[in-house]
PDB file of C-alpha atoms in Angstrom:
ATOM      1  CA  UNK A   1     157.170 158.313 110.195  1.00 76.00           C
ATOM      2  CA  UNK A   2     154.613 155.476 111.083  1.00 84.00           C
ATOM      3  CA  UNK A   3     150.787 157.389 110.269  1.00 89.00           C
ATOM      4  CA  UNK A   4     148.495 156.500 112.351  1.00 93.00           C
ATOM      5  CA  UNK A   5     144.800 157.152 111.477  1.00 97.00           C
ATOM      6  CA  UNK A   6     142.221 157.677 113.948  1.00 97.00           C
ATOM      7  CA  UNK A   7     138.807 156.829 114.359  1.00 98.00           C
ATOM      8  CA  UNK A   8     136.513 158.087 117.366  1.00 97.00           C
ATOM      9  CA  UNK A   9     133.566 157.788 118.361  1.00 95.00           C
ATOM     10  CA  UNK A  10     131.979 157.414 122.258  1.00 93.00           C
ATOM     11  CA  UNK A  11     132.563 153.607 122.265  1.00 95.00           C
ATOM     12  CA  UNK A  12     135.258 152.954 120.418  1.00 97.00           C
ATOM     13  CA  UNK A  13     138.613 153.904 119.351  1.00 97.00           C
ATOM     14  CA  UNK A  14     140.023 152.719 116.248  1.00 98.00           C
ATOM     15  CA  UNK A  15     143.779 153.340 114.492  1.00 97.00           C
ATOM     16  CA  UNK A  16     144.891 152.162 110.900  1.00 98.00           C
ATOM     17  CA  UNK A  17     148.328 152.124 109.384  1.00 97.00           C
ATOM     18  CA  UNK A  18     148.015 152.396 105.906  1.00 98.00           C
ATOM     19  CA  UNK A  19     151.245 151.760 104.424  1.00 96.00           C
ATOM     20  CA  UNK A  20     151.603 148.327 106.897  1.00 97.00           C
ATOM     21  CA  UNK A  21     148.978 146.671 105.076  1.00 97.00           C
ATOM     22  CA  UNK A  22     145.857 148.787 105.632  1.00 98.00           C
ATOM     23  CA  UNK A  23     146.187 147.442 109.142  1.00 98.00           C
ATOM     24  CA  UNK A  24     144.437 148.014 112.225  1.00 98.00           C
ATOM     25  CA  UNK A  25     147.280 149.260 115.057  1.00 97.00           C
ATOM     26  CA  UNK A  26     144.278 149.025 117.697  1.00 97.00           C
ATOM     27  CA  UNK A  27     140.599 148.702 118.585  1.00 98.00           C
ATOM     28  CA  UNK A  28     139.742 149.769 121.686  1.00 97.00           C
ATOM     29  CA  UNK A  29     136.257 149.763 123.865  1.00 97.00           C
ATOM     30  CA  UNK A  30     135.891 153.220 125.717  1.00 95.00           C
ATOM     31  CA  UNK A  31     132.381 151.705 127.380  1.00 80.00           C
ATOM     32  CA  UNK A  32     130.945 155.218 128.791  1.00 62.00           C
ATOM     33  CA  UNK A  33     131.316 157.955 131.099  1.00 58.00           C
ATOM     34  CA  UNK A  34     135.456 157.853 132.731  1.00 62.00           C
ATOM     35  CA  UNK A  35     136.380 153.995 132.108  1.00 70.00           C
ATOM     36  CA  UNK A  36     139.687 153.637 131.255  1.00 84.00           C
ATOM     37  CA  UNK A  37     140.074 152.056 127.524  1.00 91.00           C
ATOM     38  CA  UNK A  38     140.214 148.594 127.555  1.00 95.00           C
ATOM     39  CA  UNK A  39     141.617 146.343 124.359  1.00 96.00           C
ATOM     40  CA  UNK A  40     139.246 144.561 122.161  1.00 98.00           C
ATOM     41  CA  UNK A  41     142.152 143.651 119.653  1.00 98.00           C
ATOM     42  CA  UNK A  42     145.683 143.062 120.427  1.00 97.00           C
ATOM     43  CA  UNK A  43     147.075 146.780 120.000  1.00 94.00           C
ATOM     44  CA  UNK A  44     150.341 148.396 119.003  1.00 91.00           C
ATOM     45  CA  UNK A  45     151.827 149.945 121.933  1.00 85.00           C
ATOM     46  CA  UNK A  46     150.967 153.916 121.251  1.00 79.00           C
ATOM     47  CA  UNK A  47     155.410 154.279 122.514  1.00 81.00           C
ATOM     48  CA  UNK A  48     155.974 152.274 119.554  1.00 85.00           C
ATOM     49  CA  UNK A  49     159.236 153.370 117.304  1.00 81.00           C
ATOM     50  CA  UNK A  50     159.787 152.210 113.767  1.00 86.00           C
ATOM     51  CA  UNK A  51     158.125 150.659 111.127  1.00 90.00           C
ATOM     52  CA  UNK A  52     155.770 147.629 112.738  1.00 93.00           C
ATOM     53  CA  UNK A  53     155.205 144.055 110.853  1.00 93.00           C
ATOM     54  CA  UNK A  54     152.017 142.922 110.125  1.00 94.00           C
ATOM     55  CA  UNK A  55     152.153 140.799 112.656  1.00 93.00           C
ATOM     56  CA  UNK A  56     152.361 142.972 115.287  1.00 95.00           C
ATOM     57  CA  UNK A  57     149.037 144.860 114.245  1.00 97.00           C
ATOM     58  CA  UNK A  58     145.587 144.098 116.162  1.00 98.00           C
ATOM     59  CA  UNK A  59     144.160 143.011 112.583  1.00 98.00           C
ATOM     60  CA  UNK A  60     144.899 143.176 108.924  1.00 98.00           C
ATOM     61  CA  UNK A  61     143.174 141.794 105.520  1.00 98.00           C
ATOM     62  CA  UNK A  62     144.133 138.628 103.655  1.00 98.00           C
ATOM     63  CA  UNK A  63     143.811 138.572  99.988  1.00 98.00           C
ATOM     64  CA  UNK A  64     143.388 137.639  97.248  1.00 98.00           C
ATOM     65  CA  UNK A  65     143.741 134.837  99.420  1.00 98.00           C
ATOM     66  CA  UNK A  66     143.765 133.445 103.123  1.00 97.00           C
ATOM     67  CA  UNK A  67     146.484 131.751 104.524  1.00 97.00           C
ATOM     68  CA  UNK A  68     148.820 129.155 103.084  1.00 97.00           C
ATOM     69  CA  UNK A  69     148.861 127.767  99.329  1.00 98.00           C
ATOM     70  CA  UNK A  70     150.929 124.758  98.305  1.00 97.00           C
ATOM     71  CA  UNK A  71     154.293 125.560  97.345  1.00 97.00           C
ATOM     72  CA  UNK A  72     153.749 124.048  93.984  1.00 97.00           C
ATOM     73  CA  UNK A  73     151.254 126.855  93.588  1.00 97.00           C
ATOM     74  CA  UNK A  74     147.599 125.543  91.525  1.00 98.00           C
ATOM     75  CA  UNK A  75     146.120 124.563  88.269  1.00 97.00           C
ATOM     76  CA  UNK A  76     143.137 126.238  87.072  1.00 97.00           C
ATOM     77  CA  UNK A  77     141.747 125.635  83.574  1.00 96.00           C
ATOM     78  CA  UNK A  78     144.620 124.034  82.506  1.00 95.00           C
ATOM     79  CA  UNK A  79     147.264 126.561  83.382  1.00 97.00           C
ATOM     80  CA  UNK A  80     149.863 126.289  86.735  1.00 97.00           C
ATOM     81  CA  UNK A  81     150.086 129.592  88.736  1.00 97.00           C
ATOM     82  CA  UNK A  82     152.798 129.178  91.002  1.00 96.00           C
ATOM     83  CA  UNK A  83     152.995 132.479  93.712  1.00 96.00           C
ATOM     84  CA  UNK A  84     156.416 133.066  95.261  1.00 94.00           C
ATOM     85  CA  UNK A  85     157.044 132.509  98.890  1.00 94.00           C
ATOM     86  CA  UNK A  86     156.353 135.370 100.737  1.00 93.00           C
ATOM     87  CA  UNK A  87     157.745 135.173 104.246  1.00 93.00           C
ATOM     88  CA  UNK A  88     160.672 134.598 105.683  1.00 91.00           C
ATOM     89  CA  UNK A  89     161.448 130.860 106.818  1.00 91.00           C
ATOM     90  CA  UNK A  90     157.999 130.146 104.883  1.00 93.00           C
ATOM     91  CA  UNK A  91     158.157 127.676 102.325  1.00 95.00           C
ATOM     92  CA  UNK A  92     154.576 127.931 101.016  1.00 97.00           C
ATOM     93  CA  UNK A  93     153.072 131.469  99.934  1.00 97.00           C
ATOM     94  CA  UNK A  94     150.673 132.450 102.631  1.00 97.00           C
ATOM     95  CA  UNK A  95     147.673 135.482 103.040  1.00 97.00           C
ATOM     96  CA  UNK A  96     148.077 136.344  99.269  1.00 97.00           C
ATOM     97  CA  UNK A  97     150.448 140.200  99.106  1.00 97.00           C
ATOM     98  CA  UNK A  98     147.578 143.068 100.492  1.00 98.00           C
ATOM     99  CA  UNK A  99     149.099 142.678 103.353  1.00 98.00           C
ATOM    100  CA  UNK A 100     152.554 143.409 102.746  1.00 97.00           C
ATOM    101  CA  UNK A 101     151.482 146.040 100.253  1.00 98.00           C
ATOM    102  CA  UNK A 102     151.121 150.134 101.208  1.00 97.00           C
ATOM    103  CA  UNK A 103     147.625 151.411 100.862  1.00 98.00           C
ATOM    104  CA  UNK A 104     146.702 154.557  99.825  1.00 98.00           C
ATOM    105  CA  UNK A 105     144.297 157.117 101.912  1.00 98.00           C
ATOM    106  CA  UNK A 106     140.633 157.426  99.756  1.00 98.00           C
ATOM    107  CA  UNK A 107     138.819 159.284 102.014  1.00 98.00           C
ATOM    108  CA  UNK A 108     139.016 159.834 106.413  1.00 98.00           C
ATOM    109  CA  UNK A 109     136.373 161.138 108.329  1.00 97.00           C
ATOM    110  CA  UNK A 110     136.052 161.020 111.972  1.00 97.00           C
ATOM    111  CA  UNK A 111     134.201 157.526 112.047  1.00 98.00           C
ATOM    112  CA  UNK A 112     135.070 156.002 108.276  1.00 98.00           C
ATOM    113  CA  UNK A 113     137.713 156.007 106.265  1.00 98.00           C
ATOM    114  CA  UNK A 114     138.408 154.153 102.798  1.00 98.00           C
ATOM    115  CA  UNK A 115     141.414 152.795 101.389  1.00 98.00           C
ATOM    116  CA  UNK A 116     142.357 151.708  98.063  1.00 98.00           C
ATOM    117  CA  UNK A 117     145.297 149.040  96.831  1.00 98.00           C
ATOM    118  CA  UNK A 118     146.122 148.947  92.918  1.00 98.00           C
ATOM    119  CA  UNK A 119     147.811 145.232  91.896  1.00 98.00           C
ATOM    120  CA  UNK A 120     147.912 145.663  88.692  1.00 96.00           C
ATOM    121  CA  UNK A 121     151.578 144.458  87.924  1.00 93.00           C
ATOM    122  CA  UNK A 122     151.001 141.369  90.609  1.00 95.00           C
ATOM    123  CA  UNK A 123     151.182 137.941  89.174  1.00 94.00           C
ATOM    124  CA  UNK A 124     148.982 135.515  88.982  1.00 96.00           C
ATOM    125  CA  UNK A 125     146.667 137.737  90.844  1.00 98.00           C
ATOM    126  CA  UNK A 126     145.987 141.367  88.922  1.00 98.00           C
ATOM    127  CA  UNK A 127     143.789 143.009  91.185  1.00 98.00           C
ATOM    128  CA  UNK A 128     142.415 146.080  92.522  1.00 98.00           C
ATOM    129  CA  UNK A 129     140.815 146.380  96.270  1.00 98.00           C
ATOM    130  CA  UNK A 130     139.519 148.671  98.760  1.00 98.00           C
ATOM    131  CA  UNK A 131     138.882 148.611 102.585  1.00 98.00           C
ATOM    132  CA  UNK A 132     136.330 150.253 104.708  1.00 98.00           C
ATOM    133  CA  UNK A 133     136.250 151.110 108.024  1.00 98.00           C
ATOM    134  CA  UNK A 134     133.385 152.260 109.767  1.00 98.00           C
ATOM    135  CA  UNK A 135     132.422 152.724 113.487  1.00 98.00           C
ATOM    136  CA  UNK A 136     129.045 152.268 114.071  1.00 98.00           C
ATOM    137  CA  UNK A 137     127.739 152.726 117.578  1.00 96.00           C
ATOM    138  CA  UNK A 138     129.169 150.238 119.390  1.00 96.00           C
ATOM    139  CA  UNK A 139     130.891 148.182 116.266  1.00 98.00           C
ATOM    140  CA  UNK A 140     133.640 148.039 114.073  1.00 98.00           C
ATOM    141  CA  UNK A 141     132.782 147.220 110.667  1.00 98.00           C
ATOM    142  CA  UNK A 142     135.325 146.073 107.846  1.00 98.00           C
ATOM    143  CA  UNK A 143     134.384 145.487 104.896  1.00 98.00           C
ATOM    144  CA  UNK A 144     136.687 144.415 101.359  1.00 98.00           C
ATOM    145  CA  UNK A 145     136.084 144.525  98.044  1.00 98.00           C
ATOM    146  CA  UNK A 146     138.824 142.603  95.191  1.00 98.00           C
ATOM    147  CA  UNK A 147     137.876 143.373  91.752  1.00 98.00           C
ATOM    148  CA  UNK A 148     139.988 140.839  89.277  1.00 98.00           C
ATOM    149  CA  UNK A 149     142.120 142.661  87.068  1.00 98.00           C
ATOM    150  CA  UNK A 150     143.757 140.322  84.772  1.00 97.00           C
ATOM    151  CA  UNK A 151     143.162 138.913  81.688  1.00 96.00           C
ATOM    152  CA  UNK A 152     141.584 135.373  83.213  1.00 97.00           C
ATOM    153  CA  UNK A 153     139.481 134.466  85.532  1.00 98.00           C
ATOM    154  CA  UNK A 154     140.965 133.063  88.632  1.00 98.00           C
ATOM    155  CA  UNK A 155     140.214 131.768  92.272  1.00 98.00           C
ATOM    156  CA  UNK A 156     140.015 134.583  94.910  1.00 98.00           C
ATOM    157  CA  UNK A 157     139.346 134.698  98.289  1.00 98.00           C
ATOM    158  CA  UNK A 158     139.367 137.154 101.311  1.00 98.00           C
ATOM    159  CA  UNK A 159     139.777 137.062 104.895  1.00 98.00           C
ATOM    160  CA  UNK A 160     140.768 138.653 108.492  1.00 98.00           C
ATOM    161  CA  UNK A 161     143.681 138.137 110.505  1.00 98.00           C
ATOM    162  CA  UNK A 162     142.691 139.633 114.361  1.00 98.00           C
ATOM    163  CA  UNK A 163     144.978 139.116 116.874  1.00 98.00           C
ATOM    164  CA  UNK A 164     143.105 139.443 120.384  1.00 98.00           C
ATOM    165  CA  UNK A 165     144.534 139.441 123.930  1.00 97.00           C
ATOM    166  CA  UNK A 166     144.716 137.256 127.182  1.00 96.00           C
ATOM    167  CA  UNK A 167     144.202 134.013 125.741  1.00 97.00           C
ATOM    168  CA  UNK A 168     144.127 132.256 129.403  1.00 96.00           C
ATOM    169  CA  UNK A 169     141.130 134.498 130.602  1.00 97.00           C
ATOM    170  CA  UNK A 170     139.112 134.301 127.301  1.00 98.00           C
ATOM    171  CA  UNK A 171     136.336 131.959 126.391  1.00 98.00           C
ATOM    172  CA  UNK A 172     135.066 130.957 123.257  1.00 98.00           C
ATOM    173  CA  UNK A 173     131.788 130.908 121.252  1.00 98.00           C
ATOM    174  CA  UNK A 174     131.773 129.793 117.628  1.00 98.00           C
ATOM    175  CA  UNK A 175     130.166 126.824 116.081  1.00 98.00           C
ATOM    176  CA  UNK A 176     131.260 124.586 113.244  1.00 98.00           C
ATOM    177  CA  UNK A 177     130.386 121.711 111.773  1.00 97.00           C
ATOM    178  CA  UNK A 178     133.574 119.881 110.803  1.00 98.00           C
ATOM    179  CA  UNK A 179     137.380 120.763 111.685  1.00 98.00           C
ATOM    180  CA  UNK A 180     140.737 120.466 108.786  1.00 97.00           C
ATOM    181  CA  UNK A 181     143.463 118.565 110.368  1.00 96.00           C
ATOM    182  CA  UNK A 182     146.552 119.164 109.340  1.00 93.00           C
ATOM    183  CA  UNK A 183     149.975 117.465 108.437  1.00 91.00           C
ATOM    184  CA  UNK A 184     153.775 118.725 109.323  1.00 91.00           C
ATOM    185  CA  UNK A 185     153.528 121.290 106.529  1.00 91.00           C
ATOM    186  CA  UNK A 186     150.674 122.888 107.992  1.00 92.00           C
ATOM    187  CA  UNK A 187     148.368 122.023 105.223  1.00 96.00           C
ATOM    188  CA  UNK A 188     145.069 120.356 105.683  1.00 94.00           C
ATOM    189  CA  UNK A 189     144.955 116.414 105.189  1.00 93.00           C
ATOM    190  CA  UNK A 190     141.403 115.636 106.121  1.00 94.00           C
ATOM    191  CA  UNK A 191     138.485 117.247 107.226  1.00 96.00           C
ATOM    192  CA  UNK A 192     136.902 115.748 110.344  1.00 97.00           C
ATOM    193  CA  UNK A 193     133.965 115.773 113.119  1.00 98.00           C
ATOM    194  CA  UNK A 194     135.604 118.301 115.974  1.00 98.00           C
ATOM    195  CA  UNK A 195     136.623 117.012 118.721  1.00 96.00           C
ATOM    196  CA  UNK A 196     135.286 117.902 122.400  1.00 95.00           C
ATOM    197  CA  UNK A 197     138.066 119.771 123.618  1.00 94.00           C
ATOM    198  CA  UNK A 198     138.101 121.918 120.205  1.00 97.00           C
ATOM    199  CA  UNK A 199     134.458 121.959 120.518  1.00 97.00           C
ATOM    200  CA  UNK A 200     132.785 125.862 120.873  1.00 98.00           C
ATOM    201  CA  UNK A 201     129.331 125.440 120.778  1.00 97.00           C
ATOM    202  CA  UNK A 202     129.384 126.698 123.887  1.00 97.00           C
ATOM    203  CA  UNK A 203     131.643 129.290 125.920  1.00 98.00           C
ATOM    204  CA  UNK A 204     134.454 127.445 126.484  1.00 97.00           C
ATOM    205  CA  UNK A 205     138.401 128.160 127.292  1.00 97.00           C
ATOM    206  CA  UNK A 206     141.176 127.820 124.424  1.00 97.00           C
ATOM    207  CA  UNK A 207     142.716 124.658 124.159  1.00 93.00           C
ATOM    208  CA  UNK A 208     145.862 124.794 126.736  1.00 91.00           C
ATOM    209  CA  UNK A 209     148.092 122.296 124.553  1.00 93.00           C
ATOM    210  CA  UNK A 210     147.494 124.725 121.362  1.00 93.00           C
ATOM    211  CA  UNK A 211     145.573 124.865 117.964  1.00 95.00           C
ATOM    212  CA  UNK A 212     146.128 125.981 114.506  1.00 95.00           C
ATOM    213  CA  UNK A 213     143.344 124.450 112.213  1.00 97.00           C
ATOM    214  CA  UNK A 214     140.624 125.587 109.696  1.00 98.00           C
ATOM    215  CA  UNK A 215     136.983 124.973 111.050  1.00 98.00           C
ATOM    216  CA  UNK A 216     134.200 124.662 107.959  1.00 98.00           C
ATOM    217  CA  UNK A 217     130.342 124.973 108.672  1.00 98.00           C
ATOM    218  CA  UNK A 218     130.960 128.339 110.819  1.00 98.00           C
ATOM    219  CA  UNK A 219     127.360 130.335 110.804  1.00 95.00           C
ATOM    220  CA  UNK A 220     128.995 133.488 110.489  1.00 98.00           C
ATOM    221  CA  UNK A 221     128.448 134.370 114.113  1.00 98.00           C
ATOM    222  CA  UNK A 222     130.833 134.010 117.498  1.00 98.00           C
ATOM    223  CA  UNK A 223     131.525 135.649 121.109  1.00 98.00           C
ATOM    224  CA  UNK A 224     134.462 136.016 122.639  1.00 98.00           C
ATOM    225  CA  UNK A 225     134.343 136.929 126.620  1.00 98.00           C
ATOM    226  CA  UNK A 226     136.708 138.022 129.179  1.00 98.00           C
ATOM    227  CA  UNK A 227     134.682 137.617 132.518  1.00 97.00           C
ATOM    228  CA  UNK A 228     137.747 139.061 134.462  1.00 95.00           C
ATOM    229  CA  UNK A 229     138.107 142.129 132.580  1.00 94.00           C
ATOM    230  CA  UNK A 230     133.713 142.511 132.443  1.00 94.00           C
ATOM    231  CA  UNK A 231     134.363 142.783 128.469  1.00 96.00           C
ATOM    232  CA  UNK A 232     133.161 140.713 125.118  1.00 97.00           C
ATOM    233  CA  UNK A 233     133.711 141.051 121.763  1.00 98.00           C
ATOM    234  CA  UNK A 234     131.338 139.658 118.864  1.00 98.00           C
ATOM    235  CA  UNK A 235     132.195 138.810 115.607  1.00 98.00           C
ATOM    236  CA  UNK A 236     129.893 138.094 112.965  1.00 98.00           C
ATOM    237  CA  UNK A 237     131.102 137.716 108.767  1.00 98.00           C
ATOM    238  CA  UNK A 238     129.725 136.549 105.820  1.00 98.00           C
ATOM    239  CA  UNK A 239     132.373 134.310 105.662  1.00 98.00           C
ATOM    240  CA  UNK A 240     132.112 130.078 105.960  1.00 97.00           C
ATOM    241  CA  UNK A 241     134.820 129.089 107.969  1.00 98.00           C
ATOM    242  CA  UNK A 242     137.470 130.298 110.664  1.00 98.00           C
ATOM    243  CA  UNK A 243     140.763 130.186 111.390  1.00 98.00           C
ATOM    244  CA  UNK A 244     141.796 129.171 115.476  1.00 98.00           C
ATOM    245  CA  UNK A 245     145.142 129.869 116.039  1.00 97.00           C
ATOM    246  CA  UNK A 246     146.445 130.115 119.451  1.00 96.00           C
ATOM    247  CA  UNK A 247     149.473 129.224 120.465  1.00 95.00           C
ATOM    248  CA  UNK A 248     150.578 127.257 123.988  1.00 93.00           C
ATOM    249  CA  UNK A 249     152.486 129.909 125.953  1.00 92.00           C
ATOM    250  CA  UNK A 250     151.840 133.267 124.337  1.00 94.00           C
ATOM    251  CA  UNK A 251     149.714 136.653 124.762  1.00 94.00           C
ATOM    252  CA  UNK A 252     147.453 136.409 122.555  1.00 96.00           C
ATOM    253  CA  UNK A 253     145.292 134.506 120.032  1.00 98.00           C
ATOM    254  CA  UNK A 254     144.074 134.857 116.662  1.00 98.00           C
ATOM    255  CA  UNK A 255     139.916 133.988 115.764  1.00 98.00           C
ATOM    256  CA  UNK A 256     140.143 134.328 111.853  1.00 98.00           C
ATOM    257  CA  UNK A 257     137.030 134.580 109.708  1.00 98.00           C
ATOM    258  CA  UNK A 258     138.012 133.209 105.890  1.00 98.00           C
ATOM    259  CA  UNK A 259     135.813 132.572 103.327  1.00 98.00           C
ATOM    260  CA  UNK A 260     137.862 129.351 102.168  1.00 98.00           C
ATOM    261  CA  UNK A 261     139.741 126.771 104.282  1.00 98.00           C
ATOM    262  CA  UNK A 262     143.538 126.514 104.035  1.00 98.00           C
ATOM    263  CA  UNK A 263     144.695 125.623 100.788  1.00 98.00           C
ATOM    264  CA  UNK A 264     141.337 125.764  98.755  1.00 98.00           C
ATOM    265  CA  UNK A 265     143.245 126.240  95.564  1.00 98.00           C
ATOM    266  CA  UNK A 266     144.389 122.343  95.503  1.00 97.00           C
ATOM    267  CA  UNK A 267     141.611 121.277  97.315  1.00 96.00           C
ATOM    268  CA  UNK A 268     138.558 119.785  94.901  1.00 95.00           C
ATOM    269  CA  UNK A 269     135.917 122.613  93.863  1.00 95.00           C
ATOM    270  CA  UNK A 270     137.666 124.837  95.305  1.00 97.00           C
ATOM    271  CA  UNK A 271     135.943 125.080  98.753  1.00 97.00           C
ATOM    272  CA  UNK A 272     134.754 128.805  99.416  1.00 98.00           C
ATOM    273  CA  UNK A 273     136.920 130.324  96.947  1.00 98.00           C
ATOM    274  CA  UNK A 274     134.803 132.732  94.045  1.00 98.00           C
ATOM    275  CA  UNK A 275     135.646 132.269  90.337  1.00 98.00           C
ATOM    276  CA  UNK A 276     136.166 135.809  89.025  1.00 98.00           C
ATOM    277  CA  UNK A 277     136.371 136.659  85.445  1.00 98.00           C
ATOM    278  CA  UNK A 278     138.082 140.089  84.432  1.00 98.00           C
ATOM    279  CA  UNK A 279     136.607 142.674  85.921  1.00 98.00           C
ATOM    280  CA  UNK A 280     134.354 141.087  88.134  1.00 98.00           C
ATOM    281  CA  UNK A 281     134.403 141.889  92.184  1.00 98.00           C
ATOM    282  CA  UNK A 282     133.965 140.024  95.151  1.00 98.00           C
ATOM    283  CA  UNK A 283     132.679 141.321  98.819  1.00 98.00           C
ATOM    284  CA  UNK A 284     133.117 140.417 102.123  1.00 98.00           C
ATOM    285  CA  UNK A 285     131.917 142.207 105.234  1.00 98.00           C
ATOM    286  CA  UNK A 286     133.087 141.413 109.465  1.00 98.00           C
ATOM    287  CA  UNK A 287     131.772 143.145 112.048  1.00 98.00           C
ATOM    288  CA  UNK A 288     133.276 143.407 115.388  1.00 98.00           C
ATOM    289  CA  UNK A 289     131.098 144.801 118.485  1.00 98.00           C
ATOM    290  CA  UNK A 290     132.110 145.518 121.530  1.00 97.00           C
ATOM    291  CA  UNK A 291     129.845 144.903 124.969  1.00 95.00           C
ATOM    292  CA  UNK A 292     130.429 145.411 128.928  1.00 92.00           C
ATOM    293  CA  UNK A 293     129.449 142.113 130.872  1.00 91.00           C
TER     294      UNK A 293
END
């Protein structure tokens, strides 16, 4: 049976699956008084029967790194790790293995709960994590630690993989500096100025033709409104860049704060990515709060 946590307090509603990931199955904004719940993440349908994929979660945590790595793998100090591919019809290894792994339960209260992920066996990333969630007032906050637990140091990195609703009635706030463009693989070529029509630096819809890029120079900080539905959501990380990934045609769309662009393994220094020697940790925190317009 699929165990769903719950998390409560008067403006939100929060429920993790721990064994899918240490996902989130749902975030919801209460607002106040009788208002009906309304979705602030993409959320599994409470009818739901079986065992869900990640992918079918509101949110879930990438690491010990974000998104896809060259099938060849990397070199670092003179040695080639080369991950195996870990999804199906995927040729390059892609959001690292937390999120395909069980977690286990640390602690629950009615507003927090911990939970912890041993790697030791995993190869070429030994690690150890944990992942906290907290409501606070009117905010979700999520916040990972990796600690490397291998015998070299090595790359990591850490992200978050939301999925939020009604693409064609949101509207977008985040700024960046410069935007990856990608090749058939899906792996970045060049890094560029941003175009106008990908341009956020102020509210603006999702591009209707589609988008699926890494945007670098992101100050941490972005909005995302729903006039029809009166709601917002704002994100804010300590985290560099973002993922955009919305698709032409579908339900939803993903706003993914990374701390390394897409492929930083093979790309030169390593953009983002933290060097940590055995037994050292790395920390990333994301807040998401929720607001009435």
């Amino acid at each position: 049976m699929l165990e769903r946590l719950t998390l409560r307090n008067e403006r939100l509603l929060a429920e993790i699956v721990p064994q899918i990931g240490g996902g989130l199955a749902r975030l919801d904004w209460l607002g106040s008084g009788d208002a009906q719940p309304q979705q602030l993440l993409r959320g599994l349908p409470p009818e739901f029967d079986g065992t869900p994929l990640p992918g079918q979660l509101a949110c879930f945590p990438l690491l010990p790194w974000s998104n896809r790595m060259a099938p060849s793998g990397f070199a670092f100090e003179g040695v080639r790790h080369v991950p195996h591919p870990n999804r199906a019809g995927e040729p390059c290894p892609i959001h690292g293995d937390a999120w395909q792994q069980p977690w286990r339960v640390a602690a629950h209260y009615d507003t927090s709960l911990i939970l912890s992920l041993d790697r030791w066996d995993a190869e070429p990333f030994s690690y150890t994590a944990e992942l906290h969630y907290t409501l606070s007032g009117d905010a979700l906050v999520v916040e990972i630690s990796v600690r490397n637990a291998g015998r070299s140091a090595l790359p990591f990195g850490i992200g978050l993989h939301p999925w939020m609703p009604d693409p064609d009635g949101a509207r977008l706030e985040a700024r960046a500096n410069s935007v990856w463009m990608a090749g058939p693989d899906k792996l970045p070529l060049m890094r560029q100025d941003i175009p106008a029509h990908w341009s956020f630096d102020n509210p603006a819809a999702l591009p209707q033709d589609g988008v699926d890029n890494v945007f670098e120079g992101w100050h941490g900080a972005a909005r995302i409104a729903w006039p029809a539905r009166g709601l917002a959501l704002e994100v804010q990380a300590d985290m560099d860049y973002f993922i955009l990934y919305a698709p032409p045609g579908r339900d939803f769309f993903c706003f993914e704060p990374v701390d390394h662009p897409i492929n930083a393994h093979n790309l030169p220094g390593h953009p983002g990515l933290t060097v940590l020697a055995p037994g050292a940790t790395l920390r990333r925190r994301c807040v998401f709060r929720g607001a009435a317009l």
